[in-house]
Amino acid sequence: MDFILDNKWAFLIVAEVIFWVSTLSFLIVRYWFNLKTLSIAFFVLFIVNDLWIATMGYFDYMRTGEFSAYQIIILIVIAYAFLYGKSDFQKLDHFIQRKVAKWRGLPEPTLTNIKPLYGTEHAKQERRNFYGHLFIFSAVQVLFFFMFGLSDAVSSIQLDTLFEDWYDQKETDLFYKNDTANNVTRIWALILAIDFVFSMSYSIFPKKEKQLTRSA
């Protein structure tokens, strides 16, 4: 990990390249080659790459003890993914579908434009998205439990020091008998917490529809 952190900017650039390659590969394989099952592999690569970016930011902070421009950039990337990633991906998806149809001489596909949601409907959708994220996180934790079992440290957990024990050390024994599973869990838990804040914020501050101004 030291080598990666010594060259953290280069690895961050590589991760961004992988982001675009995996995204475009997913769409091209799915629509040009019509290999929908294979395209899932690129989607998984996209998710793993996002976790990798978060991992680099976390371990760099643990190494330096400072919240630097590096962490700020990574937080911006994660925040963008939660706030605008889905809608921008949908736009790119529609663009690729139209281009592929044009290149292959096929009729332009009929694409359903999803009506933007506002207010309570938008808040409900954001909560549903978070619940889906929480379900996947929980399912992976169950998988880790059966694969590795709980560590001895779980029996001595103290709630008042849980956060410190979990995040203030480069290596942690919480919660499984496997270092990789523990690191994936605590980094994913941070991402889940950020998702929770963004998703639930719309329940407190509903998204308002922009009012179109009419010229006189």
PDB file of C-alpha atoms in Angstrom:
ATOM      1  CA  MET A   1       0.000   0.000   0.000  1.00  0.00           C
ATOM      2  CA  ASP A   2       2.953   2.347   0.634  1.00  0.00           C
ATOM      3  CA  PHE A   3       3.935   2.222  -3.046  1.00  0.00           C
ATOM      4  CA  ILE A   4       0.384   3.129  -4.062  1.00  0.00           C
ATOM      5  CA  LEU A   5       0.208   6.040  -1.617  1.00  0.00           C
ATOM      6  CA  ASP A   6       3.648   7.282  -2.728  1.00  0.00           C
ATOM      7  CA  ASN A   7       2.190   7.522  -6.229  1.00  0.00           C
ATOM      8  CA  LYS A   8      -1.365   8.369  -5.198  1.00  0.00           C
ATOM      9  CA  TRP A   9      -2.003  10.999  -7.875  1.00  0.00           C
ATOM     10  CA  ALA A  10      -0.937   8.640 -10.648  1.00  0.00           C
ATOM     11  CA  PHE A  11      -3.192   5.910  -9.259  1.00  0.00           C
ATOM     12  CA  LEU A  12      -6.084   8.380  -8.957  1.00  0.00           C
ATOM     13  CA  ILE A  13      -5.666   9.305 -12.628  1.00  0.00           C
ATOM     14  CA  VAL A  14      -5.571   5.607 -13.537  1.00  0.00           C
ATOM     15  CA  ALA A  15      -8.764   5.081 -11.520  1.00  0.00           C
ATOM     16  CA  GLU A  16     -10.487   7.890 -13.427  1.00  0.00           C
ATOM     17  CA  VAL A  17      -9.394   6.332 -16.727  1.00  0.00           C
ATOM     18  CA  ILE A  18     -10.783   2.982 -15.554  1.00  0.00           C
ATOM     19  CA  PHE A  19     -14.033   4.773 -14.637  1.00  0.00           C
ATOM     20  CA  TRP A  20     -14.566   6.016 -18.181  1.00  0.00           C
ATOM     21  CA  VAL A  21     -13.306   2.834 -19.837  1.00  0.00           C
ATOM     22  CA  SER A  22     -15.593   0.641 -17.724  1.00  0.00           C
ATOM     23  CA  THR A  23     -18.584   2.942 -18.286  1.00  0.00           C
ATOM     24  CA  LEU A  24     -18.165   3.126 -22.065  1.00  0.00           C
ATOM     25  CA  SER A  25     -17.308  -0.583 -22.292  1.00  0.00           C
ATOM     26  CA  PHE A  26     -20.496  -1.429 -20.388  1.00  0.00           C
ATOM     27  CA  LEU A  27     -22.621   0.560 -22.815  1.00  0.00           C
ATOM     28  CA  ILE A  28     -20.844  -0.537 -26.016  1.00  0.00           C
ATOM     29  CA  VAL A  29     -20.780  -4.230 -25.100  1.00  0.00           C
ATOM     30  CA  ARG A  30     -24.421  -4.008 -24.043  1.00  0.00           C
ATOM     31  CA  TYR A  31     -25.766  -2.205 -27.115  1.00  0.00           C
ATOM     32  CA  TRP A  32     -23.255  -2.728 -29.952  1.00  0.00           C
ATOM     33  CA  PHE A  33     -22.466  -6.391 -29.299  1.00  0.00           C
ATOM     34  CA  ASN A  34     -25.764  -7.094 -27.485  1.00  0.00           C
ATOM     35  CA  LEU A  35     -23.897  -9.044 -24.786  1.00  0.00           C
ATOM     36  CA  LYS A  36     -25.913  -7.973 -21.785  1.00  0.00           C
ATOM     37  CA  THR A  37     -24.522 -10.667 -19.477  1.00  0.00           C
ATOM     38  CA  LEU A  38     -20.910  -9.752 -20.285  1.00  0.00           C
ATOM     39  CA  SER A  39     -21.672  -6.060 -19.805  1.00  0.00           C
ATOM     40  CA  ILE A  40     -22.385  -6.765 -16.130  1.00  0.00           C
ATOM     41  CA  ALA A  41     -18.666  -7.483 -15.665  1.00  0.00           C
ATOM     42  CA  PHE A  42     -17.851  -3.905 -16.651  1.00  0.00           C
ATOM     43  CA  PHE A  43     -20.541  -2.610 -14.295  1.00  0.00           C
ATOM     44  CA  VAL A  44     -18.942  -4.597 -11.449  1.00  0.00           C
ATOM     45  CA  LEU A  45     -15.556  -3.131 -12.435  1.00  0.00           C
ATOM     46  CA  PHE A  46     -17.138   0.330 -12.229  1.00  0.00           C
ATOM     47  CA  ILE A  47     -18.351  -0.325  -8.653  1.00  0.00           C
ATOM     48  CA  VAL A  48     -15.043  -1.868  -7.544  1.00  0.00           C
ATOM     49  CA  ASN A  49     -13.176   1.103  -9.007  1.00  0.00           C
ATOM     50  CA  ASP A  50     -15.289   3.535  -6.967  1.00  0.00           C
ATOM     51  CA  LEU A  51     -14.532   1.541  -3.816  1.00  0.00           C
ATOM     52  CA  TRP A  52     -10.846   1.599  -4.751  1.00  0.00           C
ATOM     53  CA  ILE A  53     -10.875   5.402  -5.058  1.00  0.00           C
ATOM     54  CA  ALA A  54     -12.481   5.692  -1.624  1.00  0.00           C
ATOM     55  CA  THR A  55      -9.918   3.230  -0.240  1.00  0.00           C
ATOM     56  CA  MET A  56      -6.992   5.321  -1.480  1.00  0.00           C
ATOM     57  CA  GLY A  57      -8.457   8.459   0.066  1.00  0.00           C
ATOM     58  CA  TYR A  58      -9.034   6.752   3.392  1.00  0.00           C
ATOM     59  CA  PHE A  59      -5.587   5.183   3.701  1.00  0.00           C
ATOM     60  CA  ASP A  60      -3.896   8.397   2.582  1.00  0.00           C
ATOM     61  CA  TYR A  61      -5.683  10.208   5.406  1.00  0.00           C
ATOM     62  CA  MET A  62      -4.632   7.486   7.862  1.00  0.00           C
ATOM     63  CA  ARG A  63      -1.052   7.850   6.683  1.00  0.00           C
ATOM     64  CA  THR A  64      -0.771  11.648   6.797  1.00  0.00           C
ATOM     65  CA  GLY A  65      -3.330  12.484   9.475  1.00  0.00           C
ATOM     66  CA  GLU A  66      -4.314  15.507   7.372  1.00  0.00           C
ATOM     67  CA  PHE A  67      -7.384  16.301   5.287  1.00  0.00           C
ATOM     68  CA  SER A  68      -5.689  17.446   2.088  1.00  0.00           C
ATOM     69  CA  ALA A  69      -6.678  18.393  -1.451  1.00  0.00           C
ATOM     70  CA  TYR A  70      -6.429  14.706  -2.330  1.00  0.00           C
ATOM     71  CA  GLN A  71      -9.273  13.765   0.010  1.00  0.00           C
ATOM     72  CA  ILE A  72     -11.298  16.787  -1.127  1.00  0.00           C
ATOM     73  CA  ILE A  73     -11.079  15.677  -4.763  1.00  0.00           C
ATOM     74  CA  ILE A  74     -12.124  12.141  -3.836  1.00  0.00           C
ATOM     75  CA  LEU A  75     -15.067  13.457  -1.801  1.00  0.00           C
ATOM     76  CA  ILE A  76     -16.123  15.566  -4.793  1.00  0.00           C
ATOM     77  CA  VAL A  77     -16.000  12.452  -6.995  1.00  0.00           C
ATOM     78  CA  ILE A  78     -18.134  10.485  -4.525  1.00  0.00           C
ATOM     79  CA  ALA A  79     -20.568  13.376  -4.023  1.00  0.00           C
ATOM     80  CA  TYR A  80     -20.962  13.738  -7.793  1.00  0.00           C
ATOM     81  CA  ALA A  81     -21.730  10.027  -8.090  1.00  0.00           C
ATOM     82  CA  PHE A  82     -24.543  10.339  -5.543  1.00  0.00           C
ATOM     83  CA  LEU A  83     -25.972  13.662  -6.744  1.00  0.00           C
ATOM     84  CA  TYR A  84     -25.641  13.604 -10.529  1.00  0.00           C
ATOM     85  CA  GLY A  85     -24.165  10.238 -11.485  1.00  0.00           C
ATOM     86  CA  LYS A  86     -27.457   8.464 -12.149  1.00  0.00           C
ATOM     87  CA  SER A  87     -28.997  11.176 -14.347  1.00  0.00           C
ATOM     88  CA  ASP A  88     -25.768  11.767 -16.290  1.00  0.00           C
ATOM     89  CA  PHE A  89     -25.330   8.029 -16.821  1.00  0.00           C
ATOM     90  CA  GLN A  90     -28.876   7.853 -18.194  1.00  0.00           C
ATOM     91  CA  LYS A  91     -28.094  10.669 -20.643  1.00  0.00           C
ATOM     92  CA  LEU A  92     -24.936   8.859 -21.766  1.00  0.00           C
ATOM     93  CA  ASP A  93     -26.901   5.605 -22.045  1.00  0.00           C
ATOM     94  CA  HIS A  94     -29.458   7.234 -24.359  1.00  0.00           C
ATOM     95  CA  PHE A  95     -26.681   8.873 -26.402  1.00  0.00           C
ATOM     96  CA  ILE A  96     -24.872   5.546 -26.930  1.00  0.00           C
ATOM     97  CA  GLN A  97     -28.111   3.771 -27.872  1.00  0.00           C
ATOM     98  CA  ARG A  98     -28.867   6.389 -30.538  1.00  0.00           C
ATOM     99  CA  LYS A  99     -25.306   6.367 -31.899  1.00  0.00           C
ATOM    100  CA  VAL A 100     -25.145   2.566 -32.070  1.00  0.00           C
ATOM    101  CA  ALA A 101     -28.491   2.445 -33.890  1.00  0.00           C
ATOM    102  CA  LYS A 102     -27.247   5.077 -36.371  1.00  0.00           C
ATOM    103  CA  TRP A 103     -23.915   3.309 -36.985  1.00  0.00           C
ATOM    104  CA  ARG A 104     -25.634  -0.044 -37.534  1.00  0.00           C
ATOM    105  CA  GLY A 105     -28.272   1.449 -39.822  1.00  0.00           C
ATOM    106  CA  LEU A 106     -31.107   0.590 -37.460  1.00  0.00           C
ATOM    107  CA  PRO A 107     -34.175   2.709 -36.664  1.00  0.00           C
ATOM    108  CA  GLU A 108     -33.587   5.146 -33.848  1.00  0.00           C
ATOM    109  CA  PRO A 109     -34.719   3.471 -30.618  1.00  0.00           C
ATOM    110  CA  THR A 110     -37.732   4.829 -28.812  1.00  0.00           C
ATOM    111  CA  LEU A 111     -36.408   5.965 -25.480  1.00  0.00           C
ATOM    112  CA  THR A 112     -38.698   6.832 -22.630  1.00  0.00           C
ATOM    113  CA  ASN A 113     -37.728  10.087 -21.014  1.00  0.00           C
ATOM    114  CA  ILE A 114     -38.172   9.734 -17.291  1.00  0.00           C
ATOM    115  CA  LYS A 115     -39.991  12.725 -15.878  1.00  0.00           C
ATOM    116  CA  PRO A 116     -37.934  14.494 -13.205  1.00  0.00           C
ATOM    117  CA  LEU A 117     -39.301  14.055  -9.700  1.00  0.00           C
ATOM    118  CA  TYR A 118     -39.690  16.825  -7.167  1.00  0.00           C
ATOM    119  CA  GLY A 119     -40.862  17.270  -3.605  1.00  0.00           C
ATOM    120  CA  THR A 120     -42.075  14.227  -1.704  1.00  0.00           C
ATOM    121  CA  GLU A 121     -41.929  11.951  -4.775  1.00  0.00           C
ATOM    122  CA  HIS A 122     -38.253  12.743  -5.295  1.00  0.00           C
ATOM    123  CA  ALA A 123     -37.577  12.238  -1.579  1.00  0.00           C
ATOM    124  CA  LYS A 124     -39.281   8.815  -1.708  1.00  0.00           C
ATOM    125  CA  GLN A 125     -37.171   7.799  -4.705  1.00  0.00           C
ATOM    126  CA  GLU A 126     -33.963   8.845  -2.951  1.00  0.00           C
ATOM    127  CA  ARG A 127     -34.958   6.846   0.130  1.00  0.00           C
ATOM    128  CA  ARG A 128     -35.706   3.791  -2.008  1.00  0.00           C
ATOM    129  CA  ASN A 129     -32.292   4.098  -3.639  1.00  0.00           C
ATOM    130  CA  PHE A 130     -30.657   4.252  -0.217  1.00  0.00           C
ATOM    131  CA  TYR A 131     -32.617   1.243   1.017  1.00  0.00           C
ATOM    132  CA  GLY A 132     -31.353  -0.678  -2.012  1.00  0.00           C
ATOM    133  CA  HIS A 133     -27.788   0.356  -1.202  1.00  0.00           C
ATOM    134  CA  LEU A 134     -28.303  -0.674   2.430  1.00  0.00           C
ATOM    135  CA  PHE A 135     -29.688  -4.058   1.361  1.00  0.00           C
ATOM    136  CA  ILE A 136     -26.648  -4.787  -0.824  1.00  0.00           C
ATOM    137  CA  PHE A 137     -24.293  -3.697   1.977  1.00  0.00           C
ATOM    138  CA  SER A 138     -26.114  -5.946   4.453  1.00  0.00           C
ATOM    139  CA  ALA A 139     -26.073  -8.889   2.040  1.00  0.00           C
ATOM    140  CA  VAL A 140     -22.307  -8.567   1.633  1.00  0.00           C
ATOM    141  CA  GLN A 141     -21.895  -8.470   5.426  1.00  0.00           C
ATOM    142  CA  VAL A 142     -23.845 -11.722   5.703  1.00  0.00           C
ATOM    143  CA  LEU A 143     -21.559 -13.200   3.047  1.00  0.00           C
ATOM    144  CA  PHE A 144     -18.464 -12.051   4.972  1.00  0.00           C
ATOM    145  CA  PHE A 145     -19.899 -13.579   8.154  1.00  0.00           C
ATOM    146  CA  PHE A 146     -20.281 -17.021   6.598  1.00  0.00           C
ATOM    147  CA  MET A 147     -16.968 -16.819   4.741  1.00  0.00           C
ATOM    148  CA  PHE A 148     -14.696 -15.569   7.544  1.00  0.00           C
ATOM    149  CA  GLY A 149     -16.637 -15.575  10.816  1.00  0.00           C
ATOM    150  CA  LEU A 150     -16.624 -12.836  13.458  1.00  0.00           C
ATOM    151  CA  SER A 151     -13.348 -11.833  15.096  1.00  0.00           C
ATOM    152  CA  ASP A 152     -12.712 -12.030  18.836  1.00  0.00           C
ATOM    153  CA  ALA A 153     -12.717  -8.213  18.967  1.00  0.00           C
ATOM    154  CA  VAL A 154     -16.485  -8.178  18.405  1.00  0.00           C
ATOM    155  CA  SER A 155     -17.110  -9.559  21.903  1.00  0.00           C
ATOM    156  CA  SER A 156     -15.305  -6.588  23.482  1.00  0.00           C
ATOM    157  CA  ILE A 157     -16.904  -3.768  21.459  1.00  0.00           C
ATOM    158  CA  GLN A 158     -17.624  -0.594  23.417  1.00  0.00           C
ATOM    159  CA  LEU A 159     -20.058   1.793  21.767  1.00  0.00           C
ATOM    160  CA  ASP A 160     -18.343   4.905  23.123  1.00  0.00           C
ATOM    161  CA  THR A 161     -15.047   3.976  21.427  1.00  0.00           C
ATOM    162  CA  LEU A 162     -16.396   2.040  18.434  1.00  0.00           C
ATOM    163  CA  PHE A 163     -15.741   4.771  15.870  1.00  0.00           C
ATOM    164  CA  GLU A 164     -12.214   5.362  17.174  1.00  0.00           C
ATOM    165  CA  ASP A 165     -11.394   1.639  17.263  1.00  0.00           C
ATOM    166  CA  TRP A 166     -12.779   1.170  13.772  1.00  0.00           C
ATOM    167  CA  TYR A 167     -11.309   4.147  11.924  1.00  0.00           C
ATOM    168  CA  ASP A 168      -8.286   5.515  13.792  1.00  0.00           C
ATOM    169  CA  GLN A 169      -6.087   2.538  12.963  1.00  0.00           C
ATOM    170  CA  LYS A 170      -4.575   1.390   9.680  1.00  0.00           C
ATOM    171  CA  GLU A 171      -5.586  -2.176  10.483  1.00  0.00           C
ATOM    172  CA  THR A 172      -8.625  -3.208  12.506  1.00  0.00           C
ATOM    173  CA  ASP A 173      -9.924  -6.492  13.893  1.00  0.00           C
ATOM    174  CA  LEU A 174     -13.536  -5.365  13.483  1.00  0.00           C
ATOM    175  CA  PHE A 175     -15.583  -7.253  12.504  1.00  0.00           C
ATOM    176  CA  TYR A 176     -14.264 -10.334  10.726  1.00  0.00           C
ATOM    177  CA  LYS A 177     -11.281 -12.671  10.752  1.00  0.00           C
ATOM    178  CA  ASN A 178     -10.057 -11.228   7.468  1.00  0.00           C
ATOM    179  CA  ASP A 179      -8.234  -7.925   6.934  1.00  0.00           C
ATOM    180  CA  THR A 180      -9.581  -7.356   3.435  1.00  0.00           C
ATOM    181  CA  ALA A 181     -13.187  -7.871   4.550  1.00  0.00           C
ATOM    182  CA  ASN A 182     -12.631  -5.480   7.477  1.00  0.00           C
ATOM    183  CA  ASN A 183     -11.158  -2.741   5.271  1.00  0.00           C
ATOM    184  CA  VAL A 184     -13.876  -3.125   2.633  1.00  0.00           C
ATOM    185  CA  THR A 185     -16.550  -2.963   5.343  1.00  0.00           C
ATOM    186  CA  ARG A 186     -15.334   0.195   7.060  1.00  0.00           C
ATOM    187  CA  ILE A 187     -14.737   2.084   3.802  1.00  0.00           C
ATOM    188  CA  TRP A 188     -18.085   0.977   2.385  1.00  0.00           C
ATOM    189  CA  ALA A 189     -19.730   1.987   5.672  1.00  0.00           C
ATOM    190  CA  LEU A 190     -18.393   5.534   5.178  1.00  0.00           C
ATOM    191  CA  ILE A 191     -19.798   5.639   1.644  1.00  0.00           C
ATOM    192  CA  LEU A 192     -23.105   4.295   2.964  1.00  0.00           C
ATOM    193  CA  ALA A 193     -23.164   7.044   5.602  1.00  0.00           C
ATOM    194  CA  ILE A 194     -22.575   9.704   2.929  1.00  0.00           C
ATOM    195  CA  ASP A 195     -25.351   8.176   0.832  1.00  0.00           C
ATOM    196  CA  PHE A 196     -27.636   8.268   3.882  1.00  0.00           C
ATOM    197  CA  VAL A 197     -26.963  11.974   4.456  1.00  0.00           C
ATOM    198  CA  PHE A 198     -27.586  12.905   0.819  1.00  0.00           C
ATOM    199  CA  SER A 199     -30.672  10.696   0.477  1.00  0.00           C
ATOM    200  CA  MET A 200     -32.362  11.757   3.702  1.00  0.00           C
ATOM    201  CA  SER A 201     -31.555  15.434   3.177  1.00  0.00           C
ATOM    202  CA  TYR A 202     -34.240  15.524   0.479  1.00  0.00           C
ATOM    203  CA  SER A 203     -36.820  14.485   3.081  1.00  0.00           C
ATOM    204  CA  ILE A 204     -35.899  17.593   5.098  1.00  0.00           C
ATOM    205  CA  PHE A 205     -35.171  19.919   2.181  1.00  0.00           C
ATOM    206  CA  PRO A 206     -37.324  18.679  -0.738  1.00  0.00           C
ATOM    207  CA  LYS A 207     -36.096  19.279  -4.255  1.00  0.00           C
ATOM    208  CA  LYS A 208     -38.085  22.130  -5.779  1.00  0.00           C
ATOM    209  CA  GLU A 209     -39.079  22.403  -9.403  1.00  0.00           C
ATOM    210  CA  LYS A 210     -37.432  25.295 -11.184  1.00  0.00           C
ATOM    211  CA  GLN A 211     -39.882  28.012 -12.091  1.00  0.00           C
ATOM    212  CA  LEU A 212     -39.658  29.160 -15.699  1.00  0.00           C
ATOM    213  CA  THR A 213     -39.621  32.930 -16.019  1.00  0.00           C
ATOM    214  CA  ARG A 214     -41.651  34.455 -18.813  1.00  0.00           C
ATOM    215  CA  SER A 215     -40.339  37.411 -20.676  1.00  0.00           C
ATOM    216  CA  ALA A 216     -42.710  40.326 -21.050  1.00  0.00           C
TER     217      ALA A 216
END
